[in-house]
PDB file of C-alpha atoms and ligand atoms in Angstrom:
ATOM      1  CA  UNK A   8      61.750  52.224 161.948  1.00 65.00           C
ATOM      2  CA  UNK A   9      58.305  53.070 162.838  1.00 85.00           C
ATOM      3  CA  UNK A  10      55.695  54.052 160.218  1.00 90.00           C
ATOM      4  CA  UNK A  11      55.560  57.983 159.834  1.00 88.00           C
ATOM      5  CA  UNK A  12      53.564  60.416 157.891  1.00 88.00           C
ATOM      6  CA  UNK A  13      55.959  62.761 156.209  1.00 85.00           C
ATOM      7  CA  UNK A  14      55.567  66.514 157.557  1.00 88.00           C
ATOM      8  CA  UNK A  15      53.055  68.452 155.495  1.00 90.00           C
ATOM      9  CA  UNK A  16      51.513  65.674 154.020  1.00 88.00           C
ATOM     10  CA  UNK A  17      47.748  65.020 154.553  1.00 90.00           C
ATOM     11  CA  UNK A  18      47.671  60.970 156.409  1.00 90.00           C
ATOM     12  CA  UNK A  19      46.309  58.554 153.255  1.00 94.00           C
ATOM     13  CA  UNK A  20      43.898  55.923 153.734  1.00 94.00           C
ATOM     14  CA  UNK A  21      47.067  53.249 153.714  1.00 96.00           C
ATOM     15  CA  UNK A  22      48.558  56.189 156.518  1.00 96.00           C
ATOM     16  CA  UNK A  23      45.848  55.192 158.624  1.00 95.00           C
ATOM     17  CA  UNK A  24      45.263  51.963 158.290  1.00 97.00           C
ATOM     18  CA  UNK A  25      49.414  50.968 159.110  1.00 98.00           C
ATOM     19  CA  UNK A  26      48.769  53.223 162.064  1.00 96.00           C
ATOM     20  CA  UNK A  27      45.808  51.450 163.362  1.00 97.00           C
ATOM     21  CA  UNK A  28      48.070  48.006 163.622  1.00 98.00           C
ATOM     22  CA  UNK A  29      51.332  49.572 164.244  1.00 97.00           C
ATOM     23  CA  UNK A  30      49.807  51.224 167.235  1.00 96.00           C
ATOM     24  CA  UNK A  31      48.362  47.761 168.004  1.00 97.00           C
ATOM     25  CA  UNK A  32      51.862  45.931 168.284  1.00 97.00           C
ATOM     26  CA  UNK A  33      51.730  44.241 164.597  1.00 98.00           C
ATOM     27  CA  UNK A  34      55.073  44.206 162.439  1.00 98.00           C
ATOM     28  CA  UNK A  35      54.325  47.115 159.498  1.00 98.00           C
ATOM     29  CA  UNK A  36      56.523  47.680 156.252  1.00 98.00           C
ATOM     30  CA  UNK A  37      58.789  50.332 155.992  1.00 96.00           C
ATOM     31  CA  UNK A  38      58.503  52.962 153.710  1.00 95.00           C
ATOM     32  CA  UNK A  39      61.030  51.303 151.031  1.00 96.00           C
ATOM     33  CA  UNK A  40      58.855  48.055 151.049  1.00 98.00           C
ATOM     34  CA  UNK A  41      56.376  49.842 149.390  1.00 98.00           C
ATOM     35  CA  UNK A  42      57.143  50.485 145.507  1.00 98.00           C
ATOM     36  CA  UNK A  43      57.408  53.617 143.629  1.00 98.00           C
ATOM     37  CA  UNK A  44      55.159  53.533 140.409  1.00 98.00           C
ATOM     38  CA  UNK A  45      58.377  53.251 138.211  1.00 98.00           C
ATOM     39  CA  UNK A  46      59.873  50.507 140.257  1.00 98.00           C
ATOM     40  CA  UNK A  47      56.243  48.487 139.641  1.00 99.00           C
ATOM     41  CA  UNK A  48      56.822  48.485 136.209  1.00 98.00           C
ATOM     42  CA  UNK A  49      60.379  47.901 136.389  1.00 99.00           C
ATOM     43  CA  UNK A  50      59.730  44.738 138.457  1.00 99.00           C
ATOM     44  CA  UNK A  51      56.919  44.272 135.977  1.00 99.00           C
ATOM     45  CA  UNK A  52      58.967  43.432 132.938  1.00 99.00           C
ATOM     46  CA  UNK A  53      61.407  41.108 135.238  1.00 99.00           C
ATOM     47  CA  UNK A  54      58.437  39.273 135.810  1.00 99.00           C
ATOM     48  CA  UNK A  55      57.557  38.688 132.156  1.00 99.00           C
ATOM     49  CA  UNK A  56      60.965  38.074 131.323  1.00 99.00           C
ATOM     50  CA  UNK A  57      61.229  34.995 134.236  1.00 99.00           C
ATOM     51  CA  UNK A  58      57.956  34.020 133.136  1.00 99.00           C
ATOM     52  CA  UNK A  59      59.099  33.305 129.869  1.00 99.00           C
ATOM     53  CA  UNK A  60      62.424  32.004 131.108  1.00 99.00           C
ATOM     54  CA  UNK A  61      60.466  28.818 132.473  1.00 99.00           C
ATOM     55  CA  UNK A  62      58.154  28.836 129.816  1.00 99.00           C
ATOM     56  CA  UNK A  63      61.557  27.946 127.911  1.00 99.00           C
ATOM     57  CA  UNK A  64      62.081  25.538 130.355  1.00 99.00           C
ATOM     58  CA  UNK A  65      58.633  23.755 129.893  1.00 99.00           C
ATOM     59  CA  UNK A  66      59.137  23.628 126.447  1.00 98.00           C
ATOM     60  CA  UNK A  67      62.582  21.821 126.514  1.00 98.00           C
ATOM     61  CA  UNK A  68      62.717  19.777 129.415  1.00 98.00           C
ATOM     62  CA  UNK A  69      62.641  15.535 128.956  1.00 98.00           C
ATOM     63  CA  UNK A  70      64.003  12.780 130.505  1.00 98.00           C
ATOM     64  CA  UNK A  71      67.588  12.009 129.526  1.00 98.00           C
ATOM     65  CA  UNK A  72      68.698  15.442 130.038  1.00 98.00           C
ATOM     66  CA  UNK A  73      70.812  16.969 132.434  1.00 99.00           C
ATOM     67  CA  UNK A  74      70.373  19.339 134.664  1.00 99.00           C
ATOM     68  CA  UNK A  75      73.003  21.166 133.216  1.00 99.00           C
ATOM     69  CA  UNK A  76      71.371  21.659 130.337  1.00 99.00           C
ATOM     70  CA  UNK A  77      68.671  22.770 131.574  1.00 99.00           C
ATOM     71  CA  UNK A  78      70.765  25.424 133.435  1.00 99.00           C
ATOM     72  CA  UNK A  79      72.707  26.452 129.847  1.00 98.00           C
ATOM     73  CA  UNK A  80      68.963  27.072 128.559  1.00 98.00           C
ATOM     74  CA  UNK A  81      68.057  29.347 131.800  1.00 99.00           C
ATOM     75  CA  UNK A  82      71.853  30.934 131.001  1.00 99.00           C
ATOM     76  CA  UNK A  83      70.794  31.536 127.083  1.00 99.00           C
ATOM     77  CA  UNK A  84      67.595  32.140 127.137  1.00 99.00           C
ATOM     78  CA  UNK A  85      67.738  35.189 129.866  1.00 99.00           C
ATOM     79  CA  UNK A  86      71.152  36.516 128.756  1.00 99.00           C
ATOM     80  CA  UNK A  87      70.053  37.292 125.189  1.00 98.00           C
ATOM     81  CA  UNK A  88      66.804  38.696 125.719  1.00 98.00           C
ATOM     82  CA  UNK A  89      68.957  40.862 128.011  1.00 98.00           C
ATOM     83  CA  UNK A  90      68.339  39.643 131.283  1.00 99.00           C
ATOM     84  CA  UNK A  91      70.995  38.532 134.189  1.00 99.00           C
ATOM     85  CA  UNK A  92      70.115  35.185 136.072  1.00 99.00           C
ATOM     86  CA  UNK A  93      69.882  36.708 139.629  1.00 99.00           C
ATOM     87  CA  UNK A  94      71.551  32.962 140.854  1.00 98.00           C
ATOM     88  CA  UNK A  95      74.876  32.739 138.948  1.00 98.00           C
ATOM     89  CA  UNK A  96      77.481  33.885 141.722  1.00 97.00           C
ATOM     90  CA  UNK A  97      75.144  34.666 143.988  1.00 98.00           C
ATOM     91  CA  UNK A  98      76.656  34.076 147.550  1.00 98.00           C
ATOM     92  CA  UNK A  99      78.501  31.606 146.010  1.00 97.00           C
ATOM     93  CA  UNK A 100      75.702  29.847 143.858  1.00 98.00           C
ATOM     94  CA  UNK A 101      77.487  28.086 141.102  1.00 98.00           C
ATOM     95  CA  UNK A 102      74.557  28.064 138.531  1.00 98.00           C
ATOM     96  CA  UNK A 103      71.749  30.344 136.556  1.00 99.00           C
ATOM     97  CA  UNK A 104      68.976  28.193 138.344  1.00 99.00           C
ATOM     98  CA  UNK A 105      68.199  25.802 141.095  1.00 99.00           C
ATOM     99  CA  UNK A 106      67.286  22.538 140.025  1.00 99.00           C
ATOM    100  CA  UNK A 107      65.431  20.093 142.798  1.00 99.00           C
ATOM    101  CA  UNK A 108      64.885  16.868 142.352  1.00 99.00           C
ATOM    102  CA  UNK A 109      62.843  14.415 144.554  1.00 98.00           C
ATOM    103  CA  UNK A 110      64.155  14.584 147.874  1.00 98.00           C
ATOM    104  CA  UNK A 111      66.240  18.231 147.355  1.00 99.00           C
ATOM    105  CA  UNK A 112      63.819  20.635 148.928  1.00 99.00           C
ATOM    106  CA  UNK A 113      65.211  23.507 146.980  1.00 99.00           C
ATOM    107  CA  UNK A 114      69.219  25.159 145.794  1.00 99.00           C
ATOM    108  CA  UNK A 115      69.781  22.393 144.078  1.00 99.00           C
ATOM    109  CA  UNK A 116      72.884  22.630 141.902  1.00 98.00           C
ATOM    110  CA  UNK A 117      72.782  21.877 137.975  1.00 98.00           C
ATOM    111  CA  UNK A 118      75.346  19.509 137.341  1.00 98.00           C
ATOM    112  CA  UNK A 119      76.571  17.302 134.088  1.00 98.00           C
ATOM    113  CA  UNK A 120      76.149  14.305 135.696  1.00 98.00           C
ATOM    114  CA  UNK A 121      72.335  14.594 136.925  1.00 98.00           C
ATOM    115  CA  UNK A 122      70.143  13.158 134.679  1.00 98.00           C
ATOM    116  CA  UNK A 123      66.534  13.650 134.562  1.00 99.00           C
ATOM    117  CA  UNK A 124      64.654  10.134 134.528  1.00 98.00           C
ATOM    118  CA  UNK A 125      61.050   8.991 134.193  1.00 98.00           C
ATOM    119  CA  UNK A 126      59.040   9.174 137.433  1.00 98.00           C
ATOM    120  CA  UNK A 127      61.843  12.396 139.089  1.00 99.00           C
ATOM    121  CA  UNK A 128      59.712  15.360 140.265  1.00 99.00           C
ATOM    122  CA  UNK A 129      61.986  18.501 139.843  1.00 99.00           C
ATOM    123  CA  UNK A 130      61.444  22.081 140.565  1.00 99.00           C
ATOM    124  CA  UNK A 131      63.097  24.909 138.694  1.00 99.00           C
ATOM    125  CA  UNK A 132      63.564  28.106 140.015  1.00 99.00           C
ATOM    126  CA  UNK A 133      64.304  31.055 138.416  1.00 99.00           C
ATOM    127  CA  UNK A 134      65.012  34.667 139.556  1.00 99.00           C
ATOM    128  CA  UNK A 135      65.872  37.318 136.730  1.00 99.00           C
ATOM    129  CA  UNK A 136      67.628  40.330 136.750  1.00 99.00           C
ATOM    130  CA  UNK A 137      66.302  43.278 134.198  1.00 99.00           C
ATOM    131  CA  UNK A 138      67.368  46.841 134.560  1.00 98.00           C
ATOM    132  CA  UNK A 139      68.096  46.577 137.838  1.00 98.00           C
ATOM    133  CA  UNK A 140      64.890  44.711 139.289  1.00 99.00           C
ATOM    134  CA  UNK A 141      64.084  41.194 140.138  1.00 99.00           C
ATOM    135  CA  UNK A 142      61.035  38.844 139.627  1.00 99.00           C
ATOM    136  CA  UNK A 143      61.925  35.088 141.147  1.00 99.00           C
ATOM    137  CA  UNK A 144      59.236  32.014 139.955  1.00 99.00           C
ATOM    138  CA  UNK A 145      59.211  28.194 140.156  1.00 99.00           C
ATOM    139  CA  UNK A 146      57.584  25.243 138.736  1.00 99.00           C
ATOM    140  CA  UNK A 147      57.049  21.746 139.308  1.00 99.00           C
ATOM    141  CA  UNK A 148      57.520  19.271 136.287  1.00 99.00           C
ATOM    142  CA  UNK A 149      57.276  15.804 136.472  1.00 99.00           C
ATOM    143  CA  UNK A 150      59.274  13.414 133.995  1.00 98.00           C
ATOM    144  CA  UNK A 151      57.308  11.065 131.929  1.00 98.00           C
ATOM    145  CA  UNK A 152      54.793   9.799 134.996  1.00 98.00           C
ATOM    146  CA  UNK A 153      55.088   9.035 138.354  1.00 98.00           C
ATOM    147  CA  UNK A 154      54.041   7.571 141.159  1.00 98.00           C
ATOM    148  CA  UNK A 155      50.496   8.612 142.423  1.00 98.00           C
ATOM    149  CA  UNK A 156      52.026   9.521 145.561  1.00 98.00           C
ATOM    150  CA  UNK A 157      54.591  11.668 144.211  1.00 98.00           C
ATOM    151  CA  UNK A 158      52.018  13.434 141.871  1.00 99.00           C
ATOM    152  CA  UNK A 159      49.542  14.259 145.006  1.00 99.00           C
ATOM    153  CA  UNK A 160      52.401  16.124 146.318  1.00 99.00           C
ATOM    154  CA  UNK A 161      53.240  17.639 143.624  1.00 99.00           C
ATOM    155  CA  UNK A 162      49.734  19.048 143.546  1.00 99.00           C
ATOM    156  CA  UNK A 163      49.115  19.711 146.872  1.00 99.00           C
ATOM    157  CA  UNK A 164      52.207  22.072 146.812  1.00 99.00           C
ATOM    158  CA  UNK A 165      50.241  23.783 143.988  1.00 99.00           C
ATOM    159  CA  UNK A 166      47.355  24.028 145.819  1.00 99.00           C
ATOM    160  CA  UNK A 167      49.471  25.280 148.874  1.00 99.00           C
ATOM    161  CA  UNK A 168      50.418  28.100 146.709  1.00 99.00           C
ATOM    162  CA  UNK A 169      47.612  28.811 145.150  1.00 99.00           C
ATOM    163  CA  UNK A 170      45.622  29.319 148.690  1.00 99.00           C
ATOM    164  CA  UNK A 171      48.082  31.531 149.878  1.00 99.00           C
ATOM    165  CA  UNK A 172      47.188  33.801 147.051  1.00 99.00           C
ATOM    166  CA  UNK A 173      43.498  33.539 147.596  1.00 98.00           C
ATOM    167  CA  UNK A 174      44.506  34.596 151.093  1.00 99.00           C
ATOM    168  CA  UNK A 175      45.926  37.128 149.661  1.00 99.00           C
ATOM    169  CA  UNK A 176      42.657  38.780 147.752  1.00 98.00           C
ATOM    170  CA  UNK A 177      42.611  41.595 149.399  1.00 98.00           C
ATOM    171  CA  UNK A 178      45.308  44.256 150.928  1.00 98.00           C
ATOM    172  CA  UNK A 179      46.091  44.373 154.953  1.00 98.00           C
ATOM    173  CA  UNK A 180      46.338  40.418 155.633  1.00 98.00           C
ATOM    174  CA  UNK A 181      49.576  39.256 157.414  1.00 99.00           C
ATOM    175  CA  UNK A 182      51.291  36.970 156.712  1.00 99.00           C
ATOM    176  CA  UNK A 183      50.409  34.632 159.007  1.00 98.00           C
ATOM    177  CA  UNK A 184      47.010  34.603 157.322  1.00 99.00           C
ATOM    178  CA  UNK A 185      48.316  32.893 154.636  1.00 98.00           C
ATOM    179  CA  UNK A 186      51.179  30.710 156.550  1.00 98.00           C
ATOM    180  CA  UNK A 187      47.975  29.431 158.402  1.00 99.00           C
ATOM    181  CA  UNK A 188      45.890  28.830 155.784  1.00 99.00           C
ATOM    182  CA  UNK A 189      49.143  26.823 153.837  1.00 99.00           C
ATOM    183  CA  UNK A 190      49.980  25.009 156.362  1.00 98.00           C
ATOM    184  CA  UNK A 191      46.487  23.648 157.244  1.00 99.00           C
ATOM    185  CA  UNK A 192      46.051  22.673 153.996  1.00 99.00           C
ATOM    186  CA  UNK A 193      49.491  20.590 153.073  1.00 99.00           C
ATOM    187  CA  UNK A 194      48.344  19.348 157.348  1.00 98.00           C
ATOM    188  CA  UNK A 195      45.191  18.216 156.010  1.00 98.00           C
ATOM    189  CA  UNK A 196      46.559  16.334 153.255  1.00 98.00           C
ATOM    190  CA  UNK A 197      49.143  14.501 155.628  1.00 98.00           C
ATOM    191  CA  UNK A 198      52.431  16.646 154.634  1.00 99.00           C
ATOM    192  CA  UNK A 199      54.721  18.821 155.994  1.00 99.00           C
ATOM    193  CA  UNK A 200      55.926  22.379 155.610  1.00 99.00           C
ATOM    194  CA  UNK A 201      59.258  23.515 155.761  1.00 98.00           C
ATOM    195  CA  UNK A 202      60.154  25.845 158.177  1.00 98.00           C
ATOM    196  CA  UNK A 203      63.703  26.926 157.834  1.00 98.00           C
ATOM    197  CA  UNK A 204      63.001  28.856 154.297  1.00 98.00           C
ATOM    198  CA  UNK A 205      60.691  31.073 153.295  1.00 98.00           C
ATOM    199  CA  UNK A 206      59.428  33.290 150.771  1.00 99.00           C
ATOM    200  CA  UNK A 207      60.324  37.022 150.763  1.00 99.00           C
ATOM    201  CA  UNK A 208      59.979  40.707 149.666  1.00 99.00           C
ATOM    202  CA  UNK A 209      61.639  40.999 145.659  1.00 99.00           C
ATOM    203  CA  UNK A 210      61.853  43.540 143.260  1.00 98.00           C
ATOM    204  CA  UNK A 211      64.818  45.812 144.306  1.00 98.00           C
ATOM    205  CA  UNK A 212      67.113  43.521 145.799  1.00 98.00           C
ATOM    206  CA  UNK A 213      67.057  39.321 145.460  1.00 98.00           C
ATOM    207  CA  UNK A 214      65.599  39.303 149.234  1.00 98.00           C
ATOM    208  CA  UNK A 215      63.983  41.949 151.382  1.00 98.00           C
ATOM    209  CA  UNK A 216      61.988  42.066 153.972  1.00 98.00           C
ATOM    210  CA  UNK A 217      59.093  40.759 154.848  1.00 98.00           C
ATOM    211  CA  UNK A 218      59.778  37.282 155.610  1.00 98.00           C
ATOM    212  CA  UNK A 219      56.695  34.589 154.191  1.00 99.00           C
ATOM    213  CA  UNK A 220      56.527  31.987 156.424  1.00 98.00           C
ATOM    214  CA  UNK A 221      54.237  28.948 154.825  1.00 98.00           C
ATOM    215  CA  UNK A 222      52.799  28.911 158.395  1.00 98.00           C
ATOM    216  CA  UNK A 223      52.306  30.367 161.501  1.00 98.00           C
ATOM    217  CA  UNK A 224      49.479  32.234 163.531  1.00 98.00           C
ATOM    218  CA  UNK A 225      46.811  34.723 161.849  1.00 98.00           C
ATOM    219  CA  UNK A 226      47.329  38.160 162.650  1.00 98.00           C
ATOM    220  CA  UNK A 227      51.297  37.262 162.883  1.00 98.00           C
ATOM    221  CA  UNK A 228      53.957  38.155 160.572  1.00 98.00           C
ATOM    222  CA  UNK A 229      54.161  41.451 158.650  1.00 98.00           C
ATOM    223  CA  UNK A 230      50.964  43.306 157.094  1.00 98.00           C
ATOM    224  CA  UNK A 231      50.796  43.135 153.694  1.00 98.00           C
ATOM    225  CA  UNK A 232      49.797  46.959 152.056  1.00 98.00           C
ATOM    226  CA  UNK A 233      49.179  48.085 148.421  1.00 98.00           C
ATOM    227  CA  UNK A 234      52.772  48.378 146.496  1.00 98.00           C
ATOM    228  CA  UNK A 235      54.088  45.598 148.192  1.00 98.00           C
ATOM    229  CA  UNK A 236      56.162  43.003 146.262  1.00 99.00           C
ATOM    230  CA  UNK A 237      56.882  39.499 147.454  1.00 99.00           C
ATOM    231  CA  UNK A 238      56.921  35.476 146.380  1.00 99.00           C
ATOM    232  CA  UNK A 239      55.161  33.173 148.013  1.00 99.00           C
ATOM    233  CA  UNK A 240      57.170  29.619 147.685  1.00 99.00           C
ATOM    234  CA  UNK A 241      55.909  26.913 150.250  1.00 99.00           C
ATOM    235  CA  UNK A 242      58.243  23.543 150.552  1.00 99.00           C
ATOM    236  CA  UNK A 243      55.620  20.742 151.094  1.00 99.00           C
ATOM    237  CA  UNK A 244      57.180  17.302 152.500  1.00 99.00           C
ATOM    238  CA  UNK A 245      55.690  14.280 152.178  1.00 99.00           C
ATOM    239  CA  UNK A 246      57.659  13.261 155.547  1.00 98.00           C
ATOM    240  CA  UNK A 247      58.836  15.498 158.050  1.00 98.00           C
ATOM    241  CA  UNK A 248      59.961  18.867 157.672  1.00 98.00           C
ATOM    242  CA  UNK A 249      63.332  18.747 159.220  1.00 98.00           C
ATOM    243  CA  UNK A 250      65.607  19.683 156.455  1.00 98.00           C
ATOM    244  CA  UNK A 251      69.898  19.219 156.286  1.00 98.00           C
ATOM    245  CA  UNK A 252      72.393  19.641 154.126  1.00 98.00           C
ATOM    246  CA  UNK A 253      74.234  17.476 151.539  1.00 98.00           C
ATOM    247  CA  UNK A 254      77.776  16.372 153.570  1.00 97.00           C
ATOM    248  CA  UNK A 255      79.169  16.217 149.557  1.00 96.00           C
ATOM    249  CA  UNK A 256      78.879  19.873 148.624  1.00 98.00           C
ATOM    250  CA  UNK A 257      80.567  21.907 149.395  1.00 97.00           C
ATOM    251  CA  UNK A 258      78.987  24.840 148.231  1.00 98.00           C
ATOM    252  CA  UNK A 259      76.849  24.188 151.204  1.00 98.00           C
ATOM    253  CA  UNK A 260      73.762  25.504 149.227  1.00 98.00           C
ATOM    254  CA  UNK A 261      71.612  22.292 148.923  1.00 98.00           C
ATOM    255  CA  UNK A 262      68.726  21.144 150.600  1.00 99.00           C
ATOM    256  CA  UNK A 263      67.410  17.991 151.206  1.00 98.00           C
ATOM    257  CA  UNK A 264      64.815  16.455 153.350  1.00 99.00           C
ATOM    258  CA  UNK A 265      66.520  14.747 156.117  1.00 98.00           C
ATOM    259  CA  UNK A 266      64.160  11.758 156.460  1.00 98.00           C
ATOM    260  CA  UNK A 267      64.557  11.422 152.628  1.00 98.00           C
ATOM    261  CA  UNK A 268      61.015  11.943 151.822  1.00 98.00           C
ATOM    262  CA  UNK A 269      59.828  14.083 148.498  1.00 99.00           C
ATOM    263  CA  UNK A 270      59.307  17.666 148.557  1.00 99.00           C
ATOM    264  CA  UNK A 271      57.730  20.037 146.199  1.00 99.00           C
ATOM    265  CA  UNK A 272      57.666  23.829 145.900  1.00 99.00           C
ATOM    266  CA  UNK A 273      56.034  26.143 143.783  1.00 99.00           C
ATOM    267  CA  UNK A 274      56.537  29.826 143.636  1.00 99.00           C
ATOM    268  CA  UNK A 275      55.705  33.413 142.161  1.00 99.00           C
ATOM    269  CA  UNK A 276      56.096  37.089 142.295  1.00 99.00           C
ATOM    270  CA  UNK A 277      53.288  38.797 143.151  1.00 99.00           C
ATOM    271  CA  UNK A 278      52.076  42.549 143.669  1.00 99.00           C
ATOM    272  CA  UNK A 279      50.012  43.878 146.139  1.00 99.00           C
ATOM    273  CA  UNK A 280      46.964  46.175 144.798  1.00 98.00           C
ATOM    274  CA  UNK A 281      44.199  47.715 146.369  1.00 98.00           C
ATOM    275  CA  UNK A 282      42.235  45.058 145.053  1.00 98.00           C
ATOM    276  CA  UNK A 283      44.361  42.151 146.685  1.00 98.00           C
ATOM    277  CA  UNK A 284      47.461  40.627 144.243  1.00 98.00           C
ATOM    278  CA  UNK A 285      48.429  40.161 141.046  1.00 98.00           C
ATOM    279  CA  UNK A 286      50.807  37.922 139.689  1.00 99.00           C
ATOM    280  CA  UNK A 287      54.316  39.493 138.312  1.00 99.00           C
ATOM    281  CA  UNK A 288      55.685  35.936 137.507  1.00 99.00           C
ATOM    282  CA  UNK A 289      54.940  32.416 137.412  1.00 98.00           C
TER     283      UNK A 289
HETATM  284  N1  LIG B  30      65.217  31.531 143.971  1.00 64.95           N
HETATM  285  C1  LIG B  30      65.424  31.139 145.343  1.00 64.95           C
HETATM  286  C2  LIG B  30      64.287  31.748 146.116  1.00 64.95           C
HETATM  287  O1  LIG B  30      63.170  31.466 145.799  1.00 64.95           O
HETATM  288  C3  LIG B  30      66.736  31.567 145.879  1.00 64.95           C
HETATM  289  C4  LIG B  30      67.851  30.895 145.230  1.00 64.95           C
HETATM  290  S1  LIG B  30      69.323  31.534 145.799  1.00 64.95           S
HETATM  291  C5  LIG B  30      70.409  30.780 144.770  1.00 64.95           C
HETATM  292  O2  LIG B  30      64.434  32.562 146.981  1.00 64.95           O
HETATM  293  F1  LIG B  30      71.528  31.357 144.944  1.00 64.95           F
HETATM  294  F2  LIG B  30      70.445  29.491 145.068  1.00 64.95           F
HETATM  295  F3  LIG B  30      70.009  30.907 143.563  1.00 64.95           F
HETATM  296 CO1  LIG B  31      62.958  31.307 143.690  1.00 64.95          CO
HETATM  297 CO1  LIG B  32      62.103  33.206 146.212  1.00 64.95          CO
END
């Protein structure tokens, strides 16, 4: 649907300026993509309820546990401060989080068996339901220490993320702006991106539109406008990025690197403002 201005209503300067690049061929928002005040801070607490969710996380992960444990923590911790984990039955997932060790790129499954040991990189991702809206986060820990190469990734994926917001500073970028500027960086540090996932719009469903590729042309992808609300999550090999599945699950959910390399991910919620974004959870 092309972008409109609503009969009797005077054009606004965000009118004018989607105009300007729909009229110029470039992928605009629809209408819905951009959030109603009480949907912000709807979204809003999510996001400080997921925050805190890892925060629990942080606090209580160690080597020797499982993964399932650390998924009964994510269960616990969100249910009684009266949150839903967004995961748990979610096209199937099994589990209230992914967790991705090492060479799982990301929907890992918690599991009894899986247990965390010294030198395992592992991200944790978290998307809460609260009142209806959704805030979705991740974070890197490392167990005990590891090797240097491991760490660099581990760090570079940080970085990754961390550019894309800086990209990001300021309303009416695309995203290709940032897919280019991630995937230059994790290229200039001799890793990969991962191209078959991507981050996404949040906040009134699990995923919406736009799509965030973590690379990609400038001026490509969809323009990002105040009261937009989306994670940016970039996969970083430290091989290629082809990615497969795991022929024993049959969930069909889990990712791994198909050359069996490492791969790290980081992600948050953020909100577009006139004055470029702000983080709803991390
Ligand atoms: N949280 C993931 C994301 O960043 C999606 C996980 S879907 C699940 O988009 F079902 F595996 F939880
Ligand atoms: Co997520
Ligand atoms: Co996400």
């Amino acid at each position: 649907m092309r972008w409109f201005i609503p009969e009797g209503l005077e054009p606004t300067e965000m009118d004018s300026r989607i105009l300007y690049w729909q009229e110029r061929g470039k992928l605009v928002p629809t209408r819905e993509l951009i959030r109603t005040k009480e949907q912000i801070e709807g979204i809003r607490l999510a996001g400080v309820l997921n925050t805190a969710v890892l925060d629990c996380v942080q606090e209580h992960i160690h080597e020797g546990m499982s993964t399932l444990e650390i998924d009964r923590l994510v269960y616990d911790y969100t249910v009684s401060h009266g949150g839903i984990p967004a995961p748990l039955h979610y096209e199937g997932f099994p589990a209230s989080c992914c967790t991705s060790i090492d060479d799982v790129v990301c929907h890992g499954i918690p599991s009894a068996e899986e247990i965390l040991e010294e030198g395992d990189i592992i991200n944790v991702d978290c998307t809460t339901i609260l009142n209806g809206y959704y805030a979705d986060a991740s974070r890197m820990f490392v167990i005990g220490h590891t090797t240097p190469e491991k760490q660099h990734l581990v760090d570079v994926a940080w970085e990754c993320l961390k550019i894309g917001e800086k990209v990001c500073s300021q309303p009416y970028v695309f995203v290709g702006d940032l897919g280019n500027a991630i995937s230059n960086h994790a290229h200039k540090n001799g890793y990969t991106v991962v191209r078959d996932l991507c981050g996404h719009g949040v906040g009134v469903h699990f995923h919406e539109e736009p799509d965030v590729e973590h690379y990609g042309r400038p001026g490509t992808g969809m323009l990002l406008v105040p009261g937009m609300t989306f994670t940016i999550e970039p996969m970083i090999n430290a091989g290629d990025w082809m990615v497969c599945g795991d022929e024993e699950d049959p969930t069909e959910w889990i990712v791994l690197t198909e050359d069996g390399s490492p791969s790290a991910q980081w992600e948050h919620t953020f909100l577009m403002t006139e004055n470029g974004v702000e983080i709803l959870s991390h």
